[in-house]
Short mmCIF file of C-alpha atoms and ligand atoms in Angstrom, two decimals:
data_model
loop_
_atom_site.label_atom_id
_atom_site.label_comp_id
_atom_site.label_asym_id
_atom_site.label_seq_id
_atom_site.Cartn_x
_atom_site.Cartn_y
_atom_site.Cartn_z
CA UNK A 1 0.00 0.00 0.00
CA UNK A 2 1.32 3.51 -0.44
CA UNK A 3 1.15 6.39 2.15
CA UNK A 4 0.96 9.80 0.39
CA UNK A 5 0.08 13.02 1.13
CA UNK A 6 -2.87 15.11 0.35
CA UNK A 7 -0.47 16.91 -1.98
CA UNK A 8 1.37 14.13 -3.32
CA UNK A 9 -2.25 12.62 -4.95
CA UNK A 10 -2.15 13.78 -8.24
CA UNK A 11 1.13 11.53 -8.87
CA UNK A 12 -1.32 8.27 -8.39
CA UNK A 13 -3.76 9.01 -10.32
CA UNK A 14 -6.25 5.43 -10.29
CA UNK A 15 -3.92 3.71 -7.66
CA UNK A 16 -5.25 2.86 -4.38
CA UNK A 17 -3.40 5.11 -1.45
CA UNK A 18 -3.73 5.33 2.41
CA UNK A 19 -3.89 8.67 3.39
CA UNK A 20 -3.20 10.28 7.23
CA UNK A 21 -5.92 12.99 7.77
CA UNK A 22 -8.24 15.11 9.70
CA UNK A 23 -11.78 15.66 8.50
CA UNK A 24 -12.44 19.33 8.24
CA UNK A 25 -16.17 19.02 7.10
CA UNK A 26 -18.59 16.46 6.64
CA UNK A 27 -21.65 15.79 4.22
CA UNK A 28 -23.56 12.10 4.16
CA UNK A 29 -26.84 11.03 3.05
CA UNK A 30 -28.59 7.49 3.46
CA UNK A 31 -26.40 6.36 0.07
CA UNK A 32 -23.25 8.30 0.14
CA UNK A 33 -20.78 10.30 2.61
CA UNK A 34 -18.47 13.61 1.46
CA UNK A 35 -15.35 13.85 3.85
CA UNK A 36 -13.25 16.87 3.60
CA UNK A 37 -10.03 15.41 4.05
CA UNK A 38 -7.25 17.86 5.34
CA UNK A 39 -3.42 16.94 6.45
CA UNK A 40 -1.71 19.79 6.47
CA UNK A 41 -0.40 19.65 2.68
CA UNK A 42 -3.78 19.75 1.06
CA UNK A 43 -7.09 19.70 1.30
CA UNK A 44 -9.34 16.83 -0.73
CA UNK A 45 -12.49 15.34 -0.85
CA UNK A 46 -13.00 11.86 -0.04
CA UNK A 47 -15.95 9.93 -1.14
CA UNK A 48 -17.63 7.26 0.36
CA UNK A 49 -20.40 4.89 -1.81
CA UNK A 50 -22.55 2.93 0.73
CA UNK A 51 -23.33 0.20 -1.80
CA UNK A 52 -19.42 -0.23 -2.15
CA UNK A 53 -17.95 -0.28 0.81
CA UNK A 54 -18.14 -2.84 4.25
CA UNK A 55 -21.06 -1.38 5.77
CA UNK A 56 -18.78 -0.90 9.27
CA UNK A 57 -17.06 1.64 7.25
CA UNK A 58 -20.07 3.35 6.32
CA UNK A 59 -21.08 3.84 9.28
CA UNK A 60 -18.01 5.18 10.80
CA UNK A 61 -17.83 7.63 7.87
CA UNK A 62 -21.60 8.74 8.87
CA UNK A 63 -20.69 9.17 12.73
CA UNK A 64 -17.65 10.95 12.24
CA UNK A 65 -17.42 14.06 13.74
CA UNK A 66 -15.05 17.58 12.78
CA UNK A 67 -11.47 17.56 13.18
CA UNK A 68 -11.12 13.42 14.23
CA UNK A 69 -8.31 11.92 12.88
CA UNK A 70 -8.08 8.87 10.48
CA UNK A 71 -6.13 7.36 8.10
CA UNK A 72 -8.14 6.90 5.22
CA UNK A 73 -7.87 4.05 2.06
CA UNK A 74 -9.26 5.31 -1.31
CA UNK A 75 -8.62 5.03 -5.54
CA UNK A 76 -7.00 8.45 -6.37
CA UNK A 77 -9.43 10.05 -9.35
CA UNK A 78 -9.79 13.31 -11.25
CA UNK A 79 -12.49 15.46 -10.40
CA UNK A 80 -12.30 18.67 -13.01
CA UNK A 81 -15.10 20.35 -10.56
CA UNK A 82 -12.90 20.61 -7.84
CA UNK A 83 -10.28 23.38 -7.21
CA UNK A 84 -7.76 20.44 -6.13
CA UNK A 85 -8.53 18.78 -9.44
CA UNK A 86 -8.38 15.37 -7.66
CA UNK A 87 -11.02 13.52 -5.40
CA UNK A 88 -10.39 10.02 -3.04
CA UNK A 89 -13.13 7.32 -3.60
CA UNK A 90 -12.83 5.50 -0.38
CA UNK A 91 -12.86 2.24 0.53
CA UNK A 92 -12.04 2.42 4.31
CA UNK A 93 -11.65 4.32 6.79
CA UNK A 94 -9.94 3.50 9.98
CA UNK A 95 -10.64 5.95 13.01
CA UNK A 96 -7.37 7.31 14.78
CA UNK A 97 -9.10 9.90 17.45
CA UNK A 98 -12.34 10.74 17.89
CA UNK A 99 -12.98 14.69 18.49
CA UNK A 100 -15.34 16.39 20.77
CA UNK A 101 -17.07 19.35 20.41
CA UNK A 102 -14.33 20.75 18.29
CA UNK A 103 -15.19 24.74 18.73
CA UNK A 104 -14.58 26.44 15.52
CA UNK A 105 -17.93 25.10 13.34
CA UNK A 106 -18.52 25.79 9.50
CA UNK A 107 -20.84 29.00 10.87
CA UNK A 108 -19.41 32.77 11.14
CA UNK A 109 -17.16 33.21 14.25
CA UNK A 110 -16.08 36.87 15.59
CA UNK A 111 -12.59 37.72 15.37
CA UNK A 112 -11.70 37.52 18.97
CA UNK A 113 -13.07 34.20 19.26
CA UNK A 114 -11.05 33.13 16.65
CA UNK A 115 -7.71 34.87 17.79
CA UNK A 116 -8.78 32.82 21.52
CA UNK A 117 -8.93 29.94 18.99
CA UNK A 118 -5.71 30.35 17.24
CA UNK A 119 -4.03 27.33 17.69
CA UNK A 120 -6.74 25.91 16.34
CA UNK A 121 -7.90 28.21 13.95
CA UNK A 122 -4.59 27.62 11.98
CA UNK A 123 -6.27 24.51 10.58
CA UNK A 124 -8.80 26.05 8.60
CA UNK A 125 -8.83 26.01 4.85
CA UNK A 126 -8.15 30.37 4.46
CA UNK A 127 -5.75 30.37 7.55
CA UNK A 128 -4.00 27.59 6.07
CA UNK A 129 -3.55 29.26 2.82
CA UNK A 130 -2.14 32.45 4.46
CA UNK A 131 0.67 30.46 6.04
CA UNK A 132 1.29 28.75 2.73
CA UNK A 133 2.03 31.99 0.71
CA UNK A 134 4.24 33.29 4.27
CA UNK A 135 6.36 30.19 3.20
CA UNK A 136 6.74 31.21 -0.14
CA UNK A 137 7.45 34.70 0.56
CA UNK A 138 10.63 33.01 2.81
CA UNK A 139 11.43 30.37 0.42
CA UNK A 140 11.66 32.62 -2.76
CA UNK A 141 13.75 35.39 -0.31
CA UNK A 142 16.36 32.60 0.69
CA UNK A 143 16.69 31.82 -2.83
CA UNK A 144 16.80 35.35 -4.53
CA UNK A 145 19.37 36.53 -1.80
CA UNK A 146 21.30 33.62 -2.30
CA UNK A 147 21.44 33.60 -6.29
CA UNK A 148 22.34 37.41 -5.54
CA UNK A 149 25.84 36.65 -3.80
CA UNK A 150 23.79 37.53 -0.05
CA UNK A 151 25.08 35.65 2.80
CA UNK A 152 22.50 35.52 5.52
CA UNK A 153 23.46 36.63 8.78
CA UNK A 154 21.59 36.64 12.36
CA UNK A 155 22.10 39.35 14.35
CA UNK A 156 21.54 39.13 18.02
CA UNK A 157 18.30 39.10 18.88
CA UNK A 158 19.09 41.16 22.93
CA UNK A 159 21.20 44.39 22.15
CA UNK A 160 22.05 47.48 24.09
CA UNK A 161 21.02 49.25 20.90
CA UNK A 162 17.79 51.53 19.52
CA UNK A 163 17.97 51.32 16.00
CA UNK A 164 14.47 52.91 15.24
CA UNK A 165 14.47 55.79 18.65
CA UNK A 166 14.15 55.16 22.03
CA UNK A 167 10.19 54.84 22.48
CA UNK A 168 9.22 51.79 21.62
CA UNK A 169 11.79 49.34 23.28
CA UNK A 170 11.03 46.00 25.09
CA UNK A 171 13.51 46.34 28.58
CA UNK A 172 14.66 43.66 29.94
CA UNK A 173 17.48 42.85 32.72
CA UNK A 174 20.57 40.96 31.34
CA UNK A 175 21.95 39.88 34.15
CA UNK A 176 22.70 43.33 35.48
CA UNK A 177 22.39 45.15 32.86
CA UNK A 178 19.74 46.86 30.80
CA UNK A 179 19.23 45.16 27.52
CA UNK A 180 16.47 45.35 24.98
CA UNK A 181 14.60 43.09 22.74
CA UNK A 182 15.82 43.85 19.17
CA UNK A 183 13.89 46.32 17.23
CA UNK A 184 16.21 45.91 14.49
CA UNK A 185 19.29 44.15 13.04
CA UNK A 186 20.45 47.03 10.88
CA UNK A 187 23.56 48.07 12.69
CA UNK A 188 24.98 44.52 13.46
CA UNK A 189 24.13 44.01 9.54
CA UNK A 190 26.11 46.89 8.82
CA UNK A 191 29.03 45.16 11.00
CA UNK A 192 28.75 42.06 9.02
CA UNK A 193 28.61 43.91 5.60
CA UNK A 194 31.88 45.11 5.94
CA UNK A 195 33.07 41.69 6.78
CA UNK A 196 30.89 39.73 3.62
CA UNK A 197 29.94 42.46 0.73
CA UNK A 198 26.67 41.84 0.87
CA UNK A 199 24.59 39.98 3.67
CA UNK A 200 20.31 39.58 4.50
CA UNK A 201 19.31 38.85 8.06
CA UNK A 202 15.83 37.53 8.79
CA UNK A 203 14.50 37.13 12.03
CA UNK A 204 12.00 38.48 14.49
CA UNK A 205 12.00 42.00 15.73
CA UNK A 206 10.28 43.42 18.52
CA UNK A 207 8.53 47.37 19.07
CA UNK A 208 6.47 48.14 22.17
CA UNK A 209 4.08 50.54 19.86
CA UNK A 210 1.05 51.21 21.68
CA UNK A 211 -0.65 51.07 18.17
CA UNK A 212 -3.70 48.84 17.29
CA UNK A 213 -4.00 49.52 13.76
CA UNK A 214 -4.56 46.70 10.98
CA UNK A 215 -0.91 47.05 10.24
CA UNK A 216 0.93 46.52 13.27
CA UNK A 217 2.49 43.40 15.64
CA UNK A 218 4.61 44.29 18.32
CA UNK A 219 6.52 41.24 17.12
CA UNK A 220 7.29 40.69 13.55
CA UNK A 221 9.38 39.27 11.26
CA UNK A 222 11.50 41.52 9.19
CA UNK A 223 14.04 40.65 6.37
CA UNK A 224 17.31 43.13 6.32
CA UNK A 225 19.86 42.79 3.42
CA UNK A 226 22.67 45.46 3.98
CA UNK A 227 25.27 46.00 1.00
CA UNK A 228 28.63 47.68 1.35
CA UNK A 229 29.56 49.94 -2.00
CA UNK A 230 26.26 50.04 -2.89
CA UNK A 231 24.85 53.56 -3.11
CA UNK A 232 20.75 55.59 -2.71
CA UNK A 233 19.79 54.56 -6.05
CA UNK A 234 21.42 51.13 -6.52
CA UNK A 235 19.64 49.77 -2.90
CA UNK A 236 16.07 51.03 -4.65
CA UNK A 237 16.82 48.14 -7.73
CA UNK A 238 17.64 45.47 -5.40
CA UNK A 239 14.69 46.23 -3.41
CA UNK A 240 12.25 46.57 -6.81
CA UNK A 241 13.83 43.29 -8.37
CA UNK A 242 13.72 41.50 -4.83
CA UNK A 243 9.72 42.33 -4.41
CA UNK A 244 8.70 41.84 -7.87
CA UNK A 245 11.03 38.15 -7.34
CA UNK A 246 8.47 37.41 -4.71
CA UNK A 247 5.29 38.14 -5.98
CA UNK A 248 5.96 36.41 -9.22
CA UNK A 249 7.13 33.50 -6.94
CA UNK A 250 4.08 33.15 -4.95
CA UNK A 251 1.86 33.54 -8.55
CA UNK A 252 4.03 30.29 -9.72
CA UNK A 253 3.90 28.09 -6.60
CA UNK A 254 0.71 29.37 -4.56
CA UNK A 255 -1.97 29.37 -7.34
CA UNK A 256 -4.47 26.92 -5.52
CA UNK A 257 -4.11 29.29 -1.78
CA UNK A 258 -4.57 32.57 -4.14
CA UNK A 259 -7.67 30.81 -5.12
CA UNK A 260 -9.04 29.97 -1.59
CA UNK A 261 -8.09 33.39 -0.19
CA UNK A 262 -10.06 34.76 -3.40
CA UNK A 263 -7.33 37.20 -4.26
CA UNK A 264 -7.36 39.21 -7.43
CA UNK A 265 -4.37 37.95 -9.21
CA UNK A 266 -4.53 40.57 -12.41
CA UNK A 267 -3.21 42.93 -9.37
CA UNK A 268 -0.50 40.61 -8.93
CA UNK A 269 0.65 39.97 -11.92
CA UNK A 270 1.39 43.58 -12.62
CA UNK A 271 3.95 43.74 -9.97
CA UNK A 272 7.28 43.82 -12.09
CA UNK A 273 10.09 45.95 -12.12
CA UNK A 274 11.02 49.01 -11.80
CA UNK A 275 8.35 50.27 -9.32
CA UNK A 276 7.58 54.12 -9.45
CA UNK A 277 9.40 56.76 -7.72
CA UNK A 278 8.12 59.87 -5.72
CA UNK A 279 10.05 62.01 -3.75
CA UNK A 280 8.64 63.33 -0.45
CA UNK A 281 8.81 67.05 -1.49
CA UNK A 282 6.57 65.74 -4.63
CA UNK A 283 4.13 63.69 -2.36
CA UNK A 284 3.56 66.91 -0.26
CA UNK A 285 2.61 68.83 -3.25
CA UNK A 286 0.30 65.53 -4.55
CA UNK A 287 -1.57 65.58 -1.30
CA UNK A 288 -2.10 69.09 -1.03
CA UNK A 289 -3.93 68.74 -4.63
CA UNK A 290 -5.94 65.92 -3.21
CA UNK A 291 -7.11 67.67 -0.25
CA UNK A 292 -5.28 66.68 2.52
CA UNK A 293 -4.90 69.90 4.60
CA UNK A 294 -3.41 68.40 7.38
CA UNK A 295 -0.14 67.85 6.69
CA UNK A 296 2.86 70.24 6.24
CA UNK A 297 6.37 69.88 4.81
CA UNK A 298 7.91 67.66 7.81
CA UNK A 299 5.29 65.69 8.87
CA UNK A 300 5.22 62.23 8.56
CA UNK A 301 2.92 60.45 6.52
CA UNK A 302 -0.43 58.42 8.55
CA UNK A 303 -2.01 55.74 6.65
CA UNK A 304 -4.50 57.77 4.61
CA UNK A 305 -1.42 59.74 3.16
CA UNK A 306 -0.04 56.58 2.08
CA UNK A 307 -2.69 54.97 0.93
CA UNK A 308 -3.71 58.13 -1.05
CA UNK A 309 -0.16 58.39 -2.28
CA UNK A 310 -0.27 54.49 -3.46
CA UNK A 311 -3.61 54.58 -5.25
CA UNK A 312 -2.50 56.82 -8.36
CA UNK A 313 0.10 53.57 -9.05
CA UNK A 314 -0.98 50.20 -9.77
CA UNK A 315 3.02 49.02 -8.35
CA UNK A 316 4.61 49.33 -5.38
CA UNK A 317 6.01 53.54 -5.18
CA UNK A 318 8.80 54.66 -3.66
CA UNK A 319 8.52 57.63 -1.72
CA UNK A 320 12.27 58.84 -1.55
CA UNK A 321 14.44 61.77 0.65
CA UNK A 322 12.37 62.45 3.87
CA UNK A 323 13.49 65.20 5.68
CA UNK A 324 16.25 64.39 8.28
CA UNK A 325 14.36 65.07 10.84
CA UNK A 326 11.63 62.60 11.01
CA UNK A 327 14.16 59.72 10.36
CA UNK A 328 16.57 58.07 12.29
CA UNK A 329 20.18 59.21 13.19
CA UNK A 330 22.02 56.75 11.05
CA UNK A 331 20.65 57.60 7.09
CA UNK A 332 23.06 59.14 4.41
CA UNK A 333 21.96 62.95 3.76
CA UNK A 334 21.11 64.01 0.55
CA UNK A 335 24.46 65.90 -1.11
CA UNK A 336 22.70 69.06 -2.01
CA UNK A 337 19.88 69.63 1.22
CA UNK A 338 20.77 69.02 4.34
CA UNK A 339 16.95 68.81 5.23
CA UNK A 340 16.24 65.77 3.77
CA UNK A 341 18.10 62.24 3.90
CA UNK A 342 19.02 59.22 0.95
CA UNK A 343 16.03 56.92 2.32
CA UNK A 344 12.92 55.65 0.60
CA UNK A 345 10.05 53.41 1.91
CA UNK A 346 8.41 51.46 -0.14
CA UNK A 347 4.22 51.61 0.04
CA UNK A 348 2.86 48.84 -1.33
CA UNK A 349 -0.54 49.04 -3.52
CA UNK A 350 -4.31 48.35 -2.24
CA UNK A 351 -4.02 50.64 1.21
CA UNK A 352 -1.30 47.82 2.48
CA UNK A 353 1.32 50.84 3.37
CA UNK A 354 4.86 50.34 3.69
CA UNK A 355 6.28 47.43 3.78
CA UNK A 356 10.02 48.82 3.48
CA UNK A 357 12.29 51.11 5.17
CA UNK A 358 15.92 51.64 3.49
CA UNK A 359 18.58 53.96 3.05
CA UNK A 360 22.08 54.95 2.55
CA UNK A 361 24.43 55.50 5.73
CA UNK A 362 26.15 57.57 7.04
CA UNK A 363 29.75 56.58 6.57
CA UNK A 364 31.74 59.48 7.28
CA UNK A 365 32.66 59.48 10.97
CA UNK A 366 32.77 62.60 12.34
CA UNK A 367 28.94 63.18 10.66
CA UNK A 368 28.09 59.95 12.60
CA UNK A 369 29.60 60.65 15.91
CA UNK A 370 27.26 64.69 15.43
CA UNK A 371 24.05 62.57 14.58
CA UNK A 372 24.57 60.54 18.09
CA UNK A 373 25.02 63.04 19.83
CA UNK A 374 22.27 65.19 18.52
CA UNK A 375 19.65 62.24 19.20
CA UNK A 376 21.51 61.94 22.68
CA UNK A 377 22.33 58.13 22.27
CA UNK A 378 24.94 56.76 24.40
CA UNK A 379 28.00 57.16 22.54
CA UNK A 380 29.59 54.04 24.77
CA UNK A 381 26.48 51.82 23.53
CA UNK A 382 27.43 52.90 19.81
CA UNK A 383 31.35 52.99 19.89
CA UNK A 384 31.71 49.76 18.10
CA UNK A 385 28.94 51.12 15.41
CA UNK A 386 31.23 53.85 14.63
CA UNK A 387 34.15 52.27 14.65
CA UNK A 388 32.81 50.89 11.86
CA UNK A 389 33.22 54.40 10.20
CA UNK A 390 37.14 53.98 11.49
CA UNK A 391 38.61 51.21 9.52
CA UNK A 392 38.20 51.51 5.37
CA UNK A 393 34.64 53.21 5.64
CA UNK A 394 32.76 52.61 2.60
CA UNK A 395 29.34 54.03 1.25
CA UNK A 396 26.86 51.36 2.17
CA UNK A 397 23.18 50.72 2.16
CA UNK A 398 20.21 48.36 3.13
CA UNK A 399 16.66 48.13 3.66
CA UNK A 400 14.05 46.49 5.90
CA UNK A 401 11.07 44.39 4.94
CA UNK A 402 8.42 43.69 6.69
CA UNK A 403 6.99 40.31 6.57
CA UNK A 404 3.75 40.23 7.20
CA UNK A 405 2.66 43.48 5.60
CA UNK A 406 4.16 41.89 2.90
CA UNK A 407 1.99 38.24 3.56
CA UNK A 408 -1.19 40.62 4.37
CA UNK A 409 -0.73 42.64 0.79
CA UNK A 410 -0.09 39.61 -1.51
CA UNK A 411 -3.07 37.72 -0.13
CA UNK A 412 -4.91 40.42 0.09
CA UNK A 413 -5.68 39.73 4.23
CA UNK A 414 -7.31 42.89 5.78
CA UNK A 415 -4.97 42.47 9.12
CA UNK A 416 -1.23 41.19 10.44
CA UNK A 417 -3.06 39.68 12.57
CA UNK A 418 -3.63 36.91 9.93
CA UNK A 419 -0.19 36.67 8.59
CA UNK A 420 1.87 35.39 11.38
CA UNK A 421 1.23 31.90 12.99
CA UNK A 422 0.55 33.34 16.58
CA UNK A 423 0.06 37.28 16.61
CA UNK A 424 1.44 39.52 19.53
CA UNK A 425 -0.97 42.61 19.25
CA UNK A 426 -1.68 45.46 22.38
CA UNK A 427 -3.42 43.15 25.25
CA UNK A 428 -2.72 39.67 23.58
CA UNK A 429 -0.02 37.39 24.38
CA UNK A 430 -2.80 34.33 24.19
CA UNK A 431 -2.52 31.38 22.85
O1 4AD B 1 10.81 51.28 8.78
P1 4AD B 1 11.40 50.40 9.84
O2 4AD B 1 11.21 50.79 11.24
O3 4AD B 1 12.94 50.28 9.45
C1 4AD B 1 13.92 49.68 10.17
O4 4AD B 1 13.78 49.05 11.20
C2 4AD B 1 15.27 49.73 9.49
N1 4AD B 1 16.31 49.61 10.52
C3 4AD B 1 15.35 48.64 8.47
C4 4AD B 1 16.67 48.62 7.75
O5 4AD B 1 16.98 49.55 7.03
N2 4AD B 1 17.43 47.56 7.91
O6 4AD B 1 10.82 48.93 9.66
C5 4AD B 1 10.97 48.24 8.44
C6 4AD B 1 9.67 47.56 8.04
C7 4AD B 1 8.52 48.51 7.79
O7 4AD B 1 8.55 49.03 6.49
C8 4AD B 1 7.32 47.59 8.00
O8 4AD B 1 7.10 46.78 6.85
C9 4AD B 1 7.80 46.69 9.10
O9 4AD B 1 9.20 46.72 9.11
N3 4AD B 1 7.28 47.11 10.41
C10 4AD B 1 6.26 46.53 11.06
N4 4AD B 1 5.47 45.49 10.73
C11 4AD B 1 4.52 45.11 11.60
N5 4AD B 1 4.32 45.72 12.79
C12 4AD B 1 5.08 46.77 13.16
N6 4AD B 1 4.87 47.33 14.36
C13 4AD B 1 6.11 47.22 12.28
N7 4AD B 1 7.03 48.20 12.34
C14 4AD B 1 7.75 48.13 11.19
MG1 MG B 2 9.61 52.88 8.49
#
């Protein structure tokens, strides 16, 4: 007998095959019984014929009840109707675990009762799907960094460091001293760029933001290549050709979960390099014409900017050269204004926001050591950062991705809160 896999089906096509599985749903009549098979690779449906099968097997088919678990024996056939392509006609069906009162039911369910539910709720057919593409998104970024000369590097995950300001650090005591959950590997990436050329981190970061908005986790995962010699402009083509590598990745190899989820693939399919460029003077003027009285020149942008901004593309836009004083110490200023820096974030299409933060840095030292002192940082905590600046300095720059904007905008998910297998949000640290 062979074992497969939900997903490994279509490769027996008329051969008989046991299959471990869960039953996610369940139809039967007097003559015939639907099972919705699920194992964790696929979903199928398995199809049971009364007059065909031992009637103890019937039977158990009839009485089985949501989420047991059972290894199932059935003739692999096509079935053009469903999205799988494939259906199971079973001929037994051998119970493993018999579940009770399993909570989340075919009906509607509120959100918090799902989130309460998570560990569970990870088994449906949408969640399912939306961890799918996430593993995608990290198998295509292993494999474009690593066709792109990147070595990945992880960066220490407690620091004495504040990357992205002071305000929204996790403290905790390291033995005695004061240490913080990282907010950001940029600076050790920096470190290890002038070591290997050009490196990618990726790894969780952590930011005690008081904000409950649909685009925020105060843990996330975020991807941070950092390239030494490479300069403003160059970082904004590895960023375009590393996004549009993605999404044309997850349109190959996540067809059947686009389906389920229901996303709009024509939107997808657009995404190819180069993406559109904007510079923040430019977006200030754009707004203004839309309407938006309240912002000025300095401000930084909310979501309805953004999302404003975004809808006149139908790609990813870059807006570029913030002024310096809205962004952090460490970014490159621009060689003619010393108001605004060499950054860009990246807002992605469809009111998703941004889902990068990049720049050049600084790499002259005595600029460096001004900038720390001006945002009063510890110049003890960042002495081996500019050190960096002390031995064959080099113009350098990088970029930050955010993972699960990035999950939430390619399967079109309203909320993080979807993208990431167990979500820290404000007030939840359950399940
Ligand atoms: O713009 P951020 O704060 O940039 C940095 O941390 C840089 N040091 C990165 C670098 O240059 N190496 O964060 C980068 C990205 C954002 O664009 C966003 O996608 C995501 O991280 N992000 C969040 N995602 C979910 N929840 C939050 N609270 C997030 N904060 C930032
Ligand atoms: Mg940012």
């Amino acid at each position: 007998m062979i074992k497969a896999t939900i997903a490994e089906l279509p490769k027996y096509v008329d051969k008989e095959v046991k299959v471990g599985a869960w039953i996610a749903n369940k139809r039967s009549s007097g003559k015939i019984a639907f099972l919705q098979l699920r194992d964790g690779s696929g979903f199928v449906q398995g199809v049971i014929v009364k007059s065909d099968v031992e009637e103890e097997v019937f039977q158990t088919a009839k009485a089985i009840t949501q989420e047991s678990s059972v290894y199932v024996t059935g003739t692999v056939q096509k079935d053009e109707r469903s999205p799988f392509g494939y259906e199971l006609l079973v001929s037994n069906v051998e119970l493993i675990h018999a579940s009770t009162d399993y909570p989340i039911t075919p009906k509607e369910h509120g959100t918090e009762f799902l989130m309460d539910n998570r560990h569970l709720w990870l088994r449906s057919k949408r969640q399912h799907a939306v961890m799918k593409v996430r593993n995608e998104i990290i198998r295509a970024t292993y494999e474009f960094f690593n066709e792109n000369g990147f070595s990945k590097v992880d960066p220490p995950i407690l620091t004495g460091s504040a990357p992205e300001g002071t305000t929204e650090l996790f403290a905790t005591k390291y033995f005695d001293e004061d240490a913080y959950l990282s907010q950001s590997g940029q600076l050790y990436m920096e470190a290890a760029a002038m070591a290997l050329g050009k490196v990618f981190s990726f790894g969780p970061t952590f930011r005690a933001e008081k904000s409950k908005t649909r685009r925020h986790l105060i843990e996330f995962w975020m991807i941070e290549p950092e390239m030494a010699f490479v300069e403003f402009e160059e970082n904004l083509e590895v960023q375009e050709q590393y996004v549009s590598y993605v999404v044309q990745s997850v349109l190959k190899n996540c067809q059947l979960e686009l389906k389920t989820l229901g996303r709009d693939v024509s939107k997808l399919e657009k995404i190819t390099a180069p993406f559109p460029r904007i510079s923040y003077d430019d977006a200030i003027t754009f707004l203004h014409e839309k309407g938006f009285d309240d912002i000025e020149w300095g401000d930084d942008f909310g979501s309805p900017h953004e999302t404003a901004i975004a809808e006149s593309f139908d790609k990813p836009v870059f807006i570029t050269h913030y002024p310096t004083k809205i962004k952090p110490f460490y970014m490159q200023p621009h060689p003619e204004r010393e108001d605004v820096v060499l950054c860009a974030d990246l807002i992605a299409p469809e009111g998703y926001g941004e889902i990068i933060g990049g720049s050049e840095r600084i790499h002259d030292m005595d600029l460096l050591s001004k900038r720390v002192e001006e945002h009063q940082l510890d110049p003890e905590t960042y002495k081996w950062y500019l050190e960096l600046r002390q031995y064959g300095s080099v113009p350098h720059s990088g970029f930050g991705l955010g993972l699960e904007r990035t999950v939430a905008w390619i399967t079109g998910v309203e909320h993080v809160r979807e993208t990431i297998p167990f979500p820290r949000l404000l007030n939840r640290l359950y399940p």
